[in-house]
XYZ file of C-alpha atoms in Angstrom:
699
model
C 123.958 131.072 119.951
C 125.913 132.124 116.853
C 128.853 134.504 117.047
C 127.834 138.073 116.206
C 130.203 140.854 115.236
C 130.605 143.559 117.839
C 129.399 146.259 115.446
C 126.004 144.543 115.309
C 125.879 143.942 119.067
C 126.412 147.663 119.560
C 123.264 148.455 117.551
C 120.889 147.154 120.240
C 119.836 150.590 121.530
C 119.427 151.919 117.990
C 117.182 148.987 117.064
C 115.134 149.320 120.246
C 114.653 153.038 119.637
C 113.252 152.241 116.169
C 110.751 149.808 117.694
C 109.722 152.311 120.373
C 109.285 155.142 117.861
C 107.161 152.961 115.575
C 105.071 151.733 118.516
C 104.307 155.250 119.746
C 103.456 156.478 116.244
C 101.135 153.545 115.514
C 99.575 153.082 118.971
C 96.286 154.932 118.172
C 95.774 152.675 115.158
C 96.609 149.546 117.162
C 94.161 150.545 119.886
C 91.494 151.249 117.268
C 92.173 147.856 115.667
C 91.631 145.981 118.940
C 88.624 148.124 119.840
C 86.752 147.511 116.600
C 87.656 143.827 116.338
C 86.141 143.346 119.785
C 83.199 145.645 118.962
C 82.246 143.753 115.792
C 82.939 140.141 116.718
C 82.613 140.033 120.505
C 80.493 142.691 122.188
C 79.493 146.258 121.492
C 79.341 146.969 125.224
C 82.481 148.092 126.989
C 83.142 147.566 130.678
C 82.265 151.226 131.255
C 78.969 150.798 129.369
C 78.021 147.788 131.479
C 78.764 149.713 134.694
C 76.530 152.608 133.620
C 73.692 150.270 132.640
C 73.852 148.561 136.013
C 73.744 151.908 137.798
C 70.639 152.869 135.779
C 69.005 149.463 136.371
C 68.894 148.802 132.646
C 69.518 145.348 131.129
C 72.945 144.727 129.588
C 71.548 143.715 126.227
C 72.878 144.644 122.776
C 71.659 144.522 119.205
C 74.857 144.288 117.153
C 74.047 144.401 113.437
C 77.507 145.459 112.221
C 78.866 141.923 112.044
C 76.128 141.040 109.548
C 77.301 143.788 107.177
C 80.927 142.703 107.506
C 80.009 139.039 107.055
C 78.027 139.834 103.906
C 81.093 141.426 102.346
C 83.229 138.497 103.504
C 80.819 136.109 101.825
C 80.966 138.137 98.608
C 84.762 138.140 98.841
C 84.810 134.345 98.860
C 83.955 134.586 95.138
C 86.662 137.177 94.450
C 89.120 136.369 91.662
C 91.810 139.032 91.106
C 93.170 139.456 87.587
C 96.923 138.772 87.540
C 99.403 139.469 84.780
C 103.190 139.125 84.770
C 105.043 140.747 81.892
C 108.353 142.178 80.765
C 109.470 145.193 82.759
C 109.263 148.649 81.271
C 112.382 149.549 79.302
C 113.279 145.999 78.220
C 114.400 145.988 74.585
C 112.337 143.926 72.153
C 115.364 141.916 71.072
C 115.791 140.754 74.674
C 112.211 139.436 74.886
C 112.942 135.931 73.665
C 110.618 132.975 73.397
C 112.323 131.468 76.455
C 111.616 134.625 78.478
C 107.953 134.551 77.444
C 107.655 130.939 78.621
C 109.370 131.875 81.884
C 106.906 134.735 82.378
C 103.989 132.357 81.843
C 105.326 129.868 84.423
C 106.128 132.593 86.977
C 102.614 133.987 86.669
C 101.071 130.526 87.087
C 103.281 129.765 90.099
C 102.382 133.030 91.857
C 98.726 132.243 91.246
C 99.260 128.823 92.858
C 101.068 130.376 95.845
C 98.062 132.608 96.487
C 95.646 129.731 95.910
C 97.665 127.458 98.214
C 97.646 130.115 100.888
C 93.883 130.386 100.420
C 93.573 126.790 101.601
C 94.179 128.190 105.086
C 91.960 131.166 104.361
C 94.833 133.646 103.995
C 93.113 136.085 101.641
C 89.780 135.681 103.436
C 91.352 136.436 106.812
C 93.293 139.414 105.473
C 90.137 140.920 104.007
C 88.262 140.275 107.252
C 90.940 142.095 109.261
C 90.952 145.102 106.920
C 87.151 145.409 107.108
C 86.764 144.994 110.846
C 90.129 146.232 112.142
C 91.264 148.628 109.426
C 94.479 146.885 108.302
C 96.478 143.672 108.321
C 100.076 142.539 107.741
C 101.337 139.659 105.559
C 104.780 138.066 105.525
C 106.698 136.528 102.600
C 109.276 133.935 103.591
C 110.683 130.555 102.605
C 110.493 127.175 104.248
C 111.723 123.669 103.451
C 109.407 121.364 101.545
C 109.658 118.809 104.361
C 111.752 118.022 107.412
C 114.047 115.875 105.230
C 114.339 118.236 102.279
C 116.928 120.785 101.239
C 114.597 122.362 98.677
C 112.751 125.486 99.751
C 109.448 126.959 98.688
C 108.110 130.496 98.888
C 105.294 130.959 101.400
C 102.901 133.826 102.131
C 101.361 134.002 105.618
C 99.529 136.429 107.849
C 101.341 137.568 110.950
C 99.728 136.268 114.124
C 98.867 139.719 115.484
C 99.180 142.798 113.226
C 99.294 145.085 116.283
C 102.632 143.469 117.183
C 104.211 144.608 113.923
C 105.736 147.950 113.057
C 107.043 149.963 110.122
C 109.131 153.039 109.584
C 106.882 156.056 110.398
C 108.372 157.827 107.355
C 107.017 155.173 104.966
C 104.450 156.690 102.619
C 103.455 153.967 100.172
C 100.400 151.856 100.944
C 102.464 148.686 101.491
C 105.113 150.625 103.529
C 107.911 148.939 101.608
C 109.553 152.311 101.018
C 110.457 152.592 104.707
C 113.883 151.788 106.131
C 112.758 148.977 108.432
C 109.950 146.738 109.595
C 109.611 144.281 112.458
C 107.405 141.733 114.167
C 107.282 141.270 117.934
C 106.935 137.649 119.048
C 105.858 136.990 122.653
C 107.797 134.121 124.258
C 107.566 132.645 127.703
C 110.636 132.806 129.884
C 111.081 129.039 129.529
C 110.960 129.166 125.706
C 113.430 132.038 125.649
C 115.872 130.148 127.856
C 115.444 127.002 125.754
C 116.198 128.879 122.518
C 118.958 131.298 123.588
C 120.253 130.305 127.034
C 119.839 131.398 130.628
C 121.974 134.527 130.339
C 119.430 136.164 128.033
C 116.780 136.522 130.772
C 119.216 137.330 133.546
C 118.534 141.082 133.601
C 114.854 141.095 132.568
C 112.443 142.687 135.020
C 109.145 141.004 134.022
C 107.168 143.794 135.637
C 103.439 143.478 136.273
C 102.701 147.133 135.554
C 102.785 147.806 131.832
C 103.014 151.523 131.143
C 103.312 152.054 127.398
C 105.681 149.672 125.656
C 107.374 147.001 127.764
C 109.890 144.422 126.518
C 109.059 141.991 129.325
C 106.031 141.674 131.581
C 104.150 139.243 133.758
C 100.731 137.982 132.686
C 99.252 136.347 135.787
C 101.846 133.836 136.858
C 103.422 133.619 133.398
C 106.500 135.671 132.523
C 106.509 136.935 128.946
C 109.341 138.506 126.959
C 109.124 140.077 123.514
C 111.564 138.917 120.843
C 111.832 141.248 117.856
C 112.337 139.946 114.322
C 113.731 143.116 112.741
C 114.486 143.774 109.053
C 116.567 146.814 108.143
C 117.616 148.225 104.790
C 121.346 148.677 104.190
C 122.033 151.253 101.486
C 125.282 151.403 99.517
C 126.326 153.799 96.775
C 127.487 151.928 93.676
C 128.362 152.811 90.083
C 126.387 151.084 87.352
C 127.153 150.890 83.627
C 125.006 150.367 80.556
C 126.511 148.182 77.830
C 126.097 148.143 74.089
C 123.995 144.963 74.348
C 121.408 146.812 76.454
C 122.371 145.204 79.771
C 122.934 147.249 82.926
C 125.318 145.899 85.587
C 127.525 147.139 88.403
C 130.817 148.671 87.322
C 132.772 146.282 89.539
C 130.942 143.331 87.990
C 131.853 144.606 84.530
C 135.523 144.732 85.497
C 135.315 141.154 86.771
C 133.535 140.155 83.592
C 136.252 141.741 81.456
C 138.966 139.803 83.266
C 137.057 136.525 83.003
C 136.375 137.278 79.326
C 140.087 137.541 78.593
C 140.960 134.457 80.600
C 138.284 132.373 78.890
C 139.795 133.097 75.470
C 136.524 134.221 73.883
C 137.152 135.598 70.391
C 134.125 137.885 70.349
C 134.460 141.499 71.450
C 133.246 142.276 74.991
C 130.226 144.649 75.002
C 131.429 148.161 75.614
C 130.219 150.723 78.144
C 128.026 153.439 76.637
C 127.026 155.253 79.868
C 127.527 155.058 83.614
C 126.170 156.654 86.765
C 125.951 156.224 90.532
C 122.920 154.613 92.195
C 121.845 153.324 95.613
C 121.788 149.534 96.027
C 119.650 148.254 98.907
C 120.075 144.976 100.777
C 118.204 143.689 103.812
C 119.815 142.752 107.136
C 117.917 140.733 109.712
C 118.315 141.204 113.472
C 116.719 139.115 116.192
C 116.954 140.763 119.604
C 115.203 141.070 122.943
C 115.294 143.562 125.792
C 118.994 143.283 126.605
C 120.781 141.435 123.790
C 121.119 141.025 120.023
C 120.473 137.321 119.558
C 121.114 136.923 115.833
C 122.261 138.829 112.766
C 122.333 137.721 109.153
C 122.450 139.048 105.617
C 119.299 138.078 103.771
C 118.708 137.469 100.039
C 115.728 139.840 100.192
C 115.696 142.943 98.059
C 112.408 144.138 99.574
C 111.177 144.207 103.161
C 109.377 140.880 103.722
C 106.534 142.335 105.808
C 103.753 143.832 103.690
C 101.201 146.229 105.125
C 97.667 145.616 103.821
C 95.782 148.889 104.041
C 92.033 149.063 104.431
C 90.800 152.606 103.857
C 93.231 154.773 105.787
C 93.687 158.526 105.488
C 96.556 160.831 106.356
C 95.323 163.563 108.691
C 97.134 166.733 109.759
C 97.734 167.010 113.486
C 97.868 170.100 115.639
C 99.501 173.224 114.240
C 103.162 172.563 113.629
C 102.865 168.794 114.020
C 103.393 166.361 111.166
C 100.534 164.452 109.570
C 99.729 160.932 110.737
C 98.092 157.966 109.112
C 94.730 156.944 110.511
C 93.417 153.466 109.741
C 89.640 153.150 109.565
C 87.581 149.957 109.723
C 84.617 149.553 107.399
C 82.168 150.126 110.267
C 84.083 153.086 111.732
C 81.376 155.693 111.036
C 78.573 153.346 112.114
C 79.799 152.763 115.673
C 77.828 155.709 117.118
C 74.587 154.598 115.483
C 75.144 151.057 116.753
C 75.550 152.417 120.293
C 72.391 154.515 119.859
C 70.480 151.446 118.730
C 71.779 149.554 121.750
C 70.707 152.369 124.094
C 67.234 152.548 122.571
C 66.881 148.790 122.850
C 68.136 148.861 126.438
C 65.579 151.576 127.248
C 62.814 149.439 125.774
C 64.142 146.473 127.725
C 64.089 148.514 130.920
C 60.495 149.510 130.202
C 59.557 145.881 129.731
C 61.323 144.705 132.868
C 59.747 147.558 134.871
C 56.291 147.053 133.415
C 53.488 146.968 136.078
C 51.690 143.631 135.942
C 48.826 144.675 138.250
C 45.487 145.301 136.509
C 43.583 146.958 139.368
C 44.206 148.838 142.549
C 41.731 148.738 145.427
C 41.566 149.366 149.171
C 41.933 146.143 151.063
C 38.886 146.956 153.180
C 36.697 147.316 150.069
C 37.386 143.794 148.773
C 35.198 141.046 150.215
C 37.350 138.200 151.393
C 35.509 135.629 149.259
C 36.172 137.735 146.105
C 39.889 138.291 146.687
C 40.815 135.659 144.078
C 38.680 137.454 141.507
C 41.044 140.444 141.693
C 44.232 138.328 141.423
C 43.065 135.871 138.753
C 42.271 138.353 135.982
C 42.385 135.731 133.192
C 39.022 134.269 134.220
C 35.913 136.273 133.428
C 34.379 137.185 136.785
C 32.480 140.048 138.359
C 34.496 142.304 140.624
C 32.539 143.015 143.836
C 33.623 145.474 146.521
C 32.308 147.167 149.653
C 31.159 150.708 149.025
C 31.032 151.251 152.813
C 33.008 149.767 155.614
C 30.983 146.803 156.983
C 32.115 147.645 160.504
C 31.370 151.353 160.096
C 28.574 151.986 157.570
C 29.172 155.706 157.734
C 32.714 155.286 156.319
C 32.746 155.131 152.519
C 35.467 153.105 150.801
C 37.205 153.979 147.471
C 36.060 152.001 144.491
C 38.600 149.710 142.729
C 40.375 151.414 139.788
C 41.913 149.949 136.617
C 45.627 150.675 136.344
C 46.541 152.530 133.145
C 49.979 151.613 131.718
C 52.288 154.465 130.770
C 53.363 153.859 127.155
C 57.032 153.962 126.127
C 57.852 157.272 124.411
C 57.468 156.811 120.611
C 60.888 158.332 119.955
C 62.578 155.386 121.646
C 60.876 152.839 119.431
C 61.435 154.981 116.328
C 65.133 155.257 117.084
C 65.417 151.527 117.619
C 63.604 150.654 114.396
C 65.224 153.303 112.179
C 68.798 152.815 113.404
C 69.248 149.982 110.894
C 68.362 152.319 108.025
C 70.868 154.883 109.238
C 73.580 152.240 109.523
C 72.797 151.004 106.021
C 73.053 154.536 104.664
C 76.367 155.100 106.448
C 77.847 151.866 105.092
C 76.362 152.296 101.612
C 74.500 148.994 101.858
C 71.890 149.771 99.226
C 70.754 146.196 98.712
C 69.775 145.947 102.394
C 67.724 149.124 102.071
C 65.887 147.763 99.046
C 65.244 144.479 100.775
C 63.215 146.051 103.586
C 61.077 148.475 101.574
C 57.336 148.097 101.874
C 56.666 148.473 98.159
C 57.290 145.893 95.512
C 60.952 145.933 94.489
C 62.110 144.115 91.398
C 64.923 141.611 91.463
C 66.865 143.836 89.056
C 66.727 146.703 91.551
C 67.947 144.513 94.391
C 70.685 143.154 92.131
C 71.807 146.686 91.242
C 71.741 147.609 94.918
C 74.018 144.717 95.767
C 76.483 145.770 93.077
C 76.433 149.345 94.390
C 77.072 148.006 97.885
C 80.125 146.203 96.552
C 81.277 149.497 95.035
C 80.900 151.211 98.428
C 83.325 148.681 99.926
C 85.773 148.780 96.981
C 88.361 150.972 98.806
C 89.089 148.015 101.075
C 89.396 145.715 98.071
C 91.759 148.173 96.392
C 93.980 148.253 99.471
C 93.981 144.483 99.542
C 94.972 144.270 95.847
C 97.774 146.809 96.394
C 99.137 144.508 99.070
C 98.922 141.526 96.701
C 100.902 143.463 94.086
C 103.697 144.048 96.568
C 103.683 140.397 97.667
C 103.885 139.232 94.045
C 106.796 141.620 93.395
C 108.698 140.103 96.321
C 107.982 136.581 95.042
C 109.316 137.462 91.561
C 112.551 138.613 93.197
C 112.884 135.464 95.351
C 112.167 132.786 92.709
C 115.575 132.885 90.911
C 117.350 133.051 94.290
C 115.760 129.931 95.793
C 114.605 127.890 92.784
C 118.109 127.084 91.529
C 118.141 123.274 91.254
C 116.239 120.955 88.889
C 112.795 120.283 90.360
C 109.098 120.649 89.674
C 106.924 123.453 90.995
C 103.131 123.646 91.230
C 101.366 126.052 88.893
C 97.782 127.160 88.439
C 96.705 128.221 84.979
C 94.448 131.157 84.211
C 91.471 128.791 83.842
C 91.986 127.560 87.409
C 93.417 124.149 86.543
C 96.367 122.969 88.633
C 99.489 121.397 87.146
C 103.251 120.958 87.688
C 106.132 122.456 85.719
C 109.680 121.081 85.466
C 112.330 123.762 85.888
C 116.115 124.098 85.545
C 116.711 120.873 83.603
C 118.639 121.837 80.435
C 118.440 118.325 78.948
C 114.637 118.244 79.268
C 112.781 119.937 76.369
C 109.777 120.608 78.657
C 111.881 122.345 81.290
C 111.805 126.104 81.861
C 114.768 127.989 83.301
C 114.114 130.111 86.373
C 117.493 131.862 86.126
C 116.011 135.141 84.985
C 116.840 138.690 86.003
C 114.143 139.859 88.459
C 114.482 143.384 87.084
C 113.254 142.128 83.720
C 109.774 141.220 85.028
C 106.941 143.148 86.589
C 103.544 142.106 87.916
C 100.144 143.778 87.867
C 97.154 142.549 89.867
C 93.800 144.220 89.371
C 90.381 143.893 90.952
C 88.467 141.137 89.200
C 84.840 140.055 89.402
C 83.815 140.282 93.049
C 80.717 138.546 94.175
C 78.152 136.132 92.856
C 75.831 138.882 91.662
C 78.530 140.475 89.533
C 79.239 137.112 87.924
C 75.542 136.586 87.300
C 75.346 140.018 85.727
C 78.296 139.230 83.451
C 76.682 135.920 82.473
C 73.431 137.702 81.623
C 75.253 140.232 79.468
C 77.020 137.469 77.552
C 73.809 135.528 76.952
C 71.990 138.690 75.845
C 74.766 139.481 73.400
C 74.608 135.922 72.068
C 70.887 136.347 71.461
C 71.409 139.727 69.796
C 74.276 138.714 67.498
C 74.614 135.385 65.720
C 78.261 136.098 65.008
C 78.951 136.748 68.702
C 77.088 133.545 69.609
C 79.170 131.574 67.123
C 82.327 133.144 68.530
C 81.417 132.274 72.136
C 80.405 128.738 71.196
C 83.694 128.265 69.367
C 86.256 129.759 71.774
C 84.414 131.380 74.707
C 83.042 128.369 76.562
C 85.576 128.763 79.374
C 84.549 132.402 79.849
C 80.964 131.323 80.324
C 81.969 128.751 82.923
C 84.172 131.297 84.757
C 81.071 133.356 85.488
C 79.059 130.395 86.786
C 78.895 129.535 90.479
C 77.362 126.090 90.232
C 78.765 123.099 92.044
C 81.450 121.222 90.133
C 82.268 124.115 87.807
C 86.005 123.324 87.956
C 85.350 119.802 86.692
C 83.170 121.281 83.958
C 86.036 123.571 82.917
C 88.364 120.605 82.587
C 85.829 118.646 80.550
C 85.064 121.696 78.430
C 88.722 122.090 77.525
C 88.953 118.449 76.477
C 85.718 118.675 74.505
C 86.841 121.839 72.714
C 90.136 120.163 71.821
C 88.216 117.220 70.344
C 85.989 119.584 68.376
C 89.007 121.461 67.084
C 90.740 118.244 66.016
C 87.574 116.980 64.363
C 87.181 120.285 62.532
C 90.750 120.074 61.290
C 90.258 116.450 60.203
C 87.045 117.287 58.347
C 88.336 120.537 56.943
C 89.051 118.878 53.516
C 86.018 116.583 53.525
C 83.286 118.119 51.294
C 79.572 118.074 52.004
C 77.103 116.491 49.500
C 76.356 119.906 48.045
C 80.063 120.566 47.787
C 80.571 117.150 46.146
C 77.874 117.970 43.502
C 79.490 121.313 42.851
C 82.894 119.675 42.664
C 81.545 117.084 40.129
C 80.128 119.845 37.946
C 83.361 121.723 38.251
C 85.294 118.602 37.259
C 83.071 118.054 34.181
C 83.417 121.640 33.123
C 87.126 121.447 33.813
C 87.345 118.338 31.587
C 85.477 120.159 28.831
C 87.756 123.121 29.105
C 90.748 120.797 29.100
C 89.465 119.049 25.977
C 88.896 122.337 24.196
C 92.270 123.432 25.365
C 93.832 120.255 24.021
C 92.114 120.794 20.686
C 93.277 124.344 20.547
C 96.726 123.262 21.573
C 96.686 120.573 18.788
C 95.724 123.147 16.186
C 98.361 125.452 17.469
C 100.848 122.616 17.406
C 100.050 121.844 13.780
C 100.272 125.470 12.848
C 103.462 125.767 14.828
C 104.802 122.679 13.006
C 103.845 124.206 9.695
C 105.487 127.447 10.644
C 108.521 125.487 11.793
C 108.429 123.548 8.532
C 108.259 126.704 6.538
C 110.967 128.175 8.639
C 113.069 125.055 8.121
C 112.487 125.246 4.390
C 113.483 128.860 4.462
C 116.600 127.941 6.318
C 117.399 125.207 3.876
C 116.812 127.570 1.052
C 118.968 130.105 2.725
C 121.712 127.555 3.135
C 121.310 126.431 -0.475
C 121.534 129.941 -1.733
C 124.433 130.580 0.515
C 126.063 127.448 -0.798
C 125.412 128.449 -4.320
C 126.776 131.886 -3.731
C 129.779 130.448 -2.056
C 130.165 127.925 -4.968
C 129.901 130.660 -7.562
C 132.458 132.695 -5.810
C 134.753 129.686 -5.644
C 134.266 128.967 -9.354
C 135.031 132.526 -10.256
C 138.069 132.397 -8.063
C 139.238 129.216 -9.742
C 138.754 130.721 -13.172
C 140.655 133.849 -12.193
C 143.377 131.689 -10.724
C 143.532 129.637 -13.959
C 143.736 132.780 -16.028
C 146.507 134.083 -13.824
C 148.337 130.766 -14.198
C 147.998 130.818 -17.960
C 149.226 134.382 -18.123
C 152.210 133.472 -15.924
C 153.083 130.553 -18.128
C 152.886 132.749 -21.225
C 155.096 135.331 -19.541
C 157.591 132.656 -18.583
C 157.569 131.282 -22.054
C 158.005 134.764 -23.444
C 160.859 135.471 -21.067
C 162.580 132.203 -21.977
C 162.180 132.986 -25.623
C 163.588 136.461 -25.124
C 166.512 134.955 -23.258
C 167.165 132.533 -26.017
C 166.995 135.259 -28.621
C 169.428 137.426 -26.708
C 171.826 134.484 -26.304
C 171.670 133.768 -30.032
C 172.323 137.394 -30.874
C 175.330 137.525 -28.633
C 176.818 134.377 -30.156
C 176.339 135.681 -33.650
C 178.245 138.854 -32.894
C 181.162 136.893 -31.677
């Protein structure tokens, strides 16, 4: 046995007090569960009833019709298909809903569907629904187990507990699944030998194994066998923690953010760490598991569970106030709870009729022995043969003594009220249970098939509270599975999935180098699941199929739509043999039709080819006219260009001429200036010479 800290060993009395308190609170419901399970499936006569019947000399016969009503609903439930949808949790930002998350959601939804379908192979859902109808409630358990005896990989499993009356929940739990309570447990009966084999001789050393069981007893003796109860106890541990919301929208624990900041710096990341925008305190819950018996805590461990693994499946319970000043208590009620009295009345009426039959006088005549001639004695006893009854009117030995004449015995009829009660009890039971289809089926008048069909659907509606309780339990189970998947599916592997169309497949997970792999390392808080009541029963499916076919007949567009993409929906509402194979073939056929449609999308029909030819001819004509117009325009454009070119040339010529004239004028002016300069020079030279001559002459 593993070492256990002393603080957990000291909690034995506290744990036992929780079990005792839960047992005492729930005992009326447990007793009612056992009573009605026995009443419906075994016998409607108790030991006390049998003793009274024997004292009244009545036959111990019964006429139990309640099982038929329960079995009819169980048969309808076999066709039940709940609608399941996994999606992003409320409050998740749109930018965080990536394509990878959407693929993960799709795989998680398909895997949960396969878990439920796999559990159905052992009749899990069928048995749960049976228990809620006949006993008022049931309990399921979510746990993990290894894939095989030589495997280290675990899978998530959903099972029923062996006996729901050996389970318990916190009496303060108020939600239908009781997951809001502080604890839950399952009591497992073990023989003394098994207990010693598992935990050692010292465990049973101080157990009393008493024969008298008054209330709750941890150990008792059943015949020669000594039995001890071992409790598998799950308790919430609550811790106050501070959480922070970051600028990237994530919410984490404050201590985790501090660790992240340190690792961020050490890793040398250049990007800025998301900052804290708000913080607050919250309560973080974890689950501790204790295994203990009458005198010792046998095991303690921290579990990866966030939610209590035991899920209460409610039938149609109510919370009733107790005596003045007392708190209210939950009362579980089987489907046939209100019909028990009528069933007992029917039994009593039938037993009265049976007593009348067993006490019925078989004699046809009564006569004085002296009045019957000895040779005619057989005539009186063999009444089946037609004979004449002869008797002595007077005593042969004493002619003066007259003898009484033989008399026919008149039977006393059974009181009509007894027979009426016996025959009409079924109607009363049907009215109590809301079984309208059964009432229609026994009417004397002609009843249409539509009326019987509607009655069956109404009967399903009368039992819907039990289906709603069952679906609420499934929602809680699926929530627990969503939380466990990223904690246990951590290595590369493949997991089974079941698609919405019912087809089974496998999905590779946690293989980064595989493009077909999906990561299961998601945040459980980012997902939520919703399971709703789907089509329940063959008649409801038939009704849906009729509505679809009627709509197809009424609307050609709707018919075309269904024929194109709604073939699977039609098959989902069919209950014929081999419908799953038809679904698979239908999917393949629709894929072929889609591919063929895409391949022939550009291939024209003969009418389209004729139209296309005419269009091509007209297009050619238009092109020719366009070419002609373009040629004319080209010529005109060339002429315009020509004219423009001529204009340009002319412009250049004129410009050249103007420039030439200007140059000529400039040359002429320059020549004139040169001539004038030369004349001035000549004049100046001449003046100089004249001045020089004048000066010389003066000398």
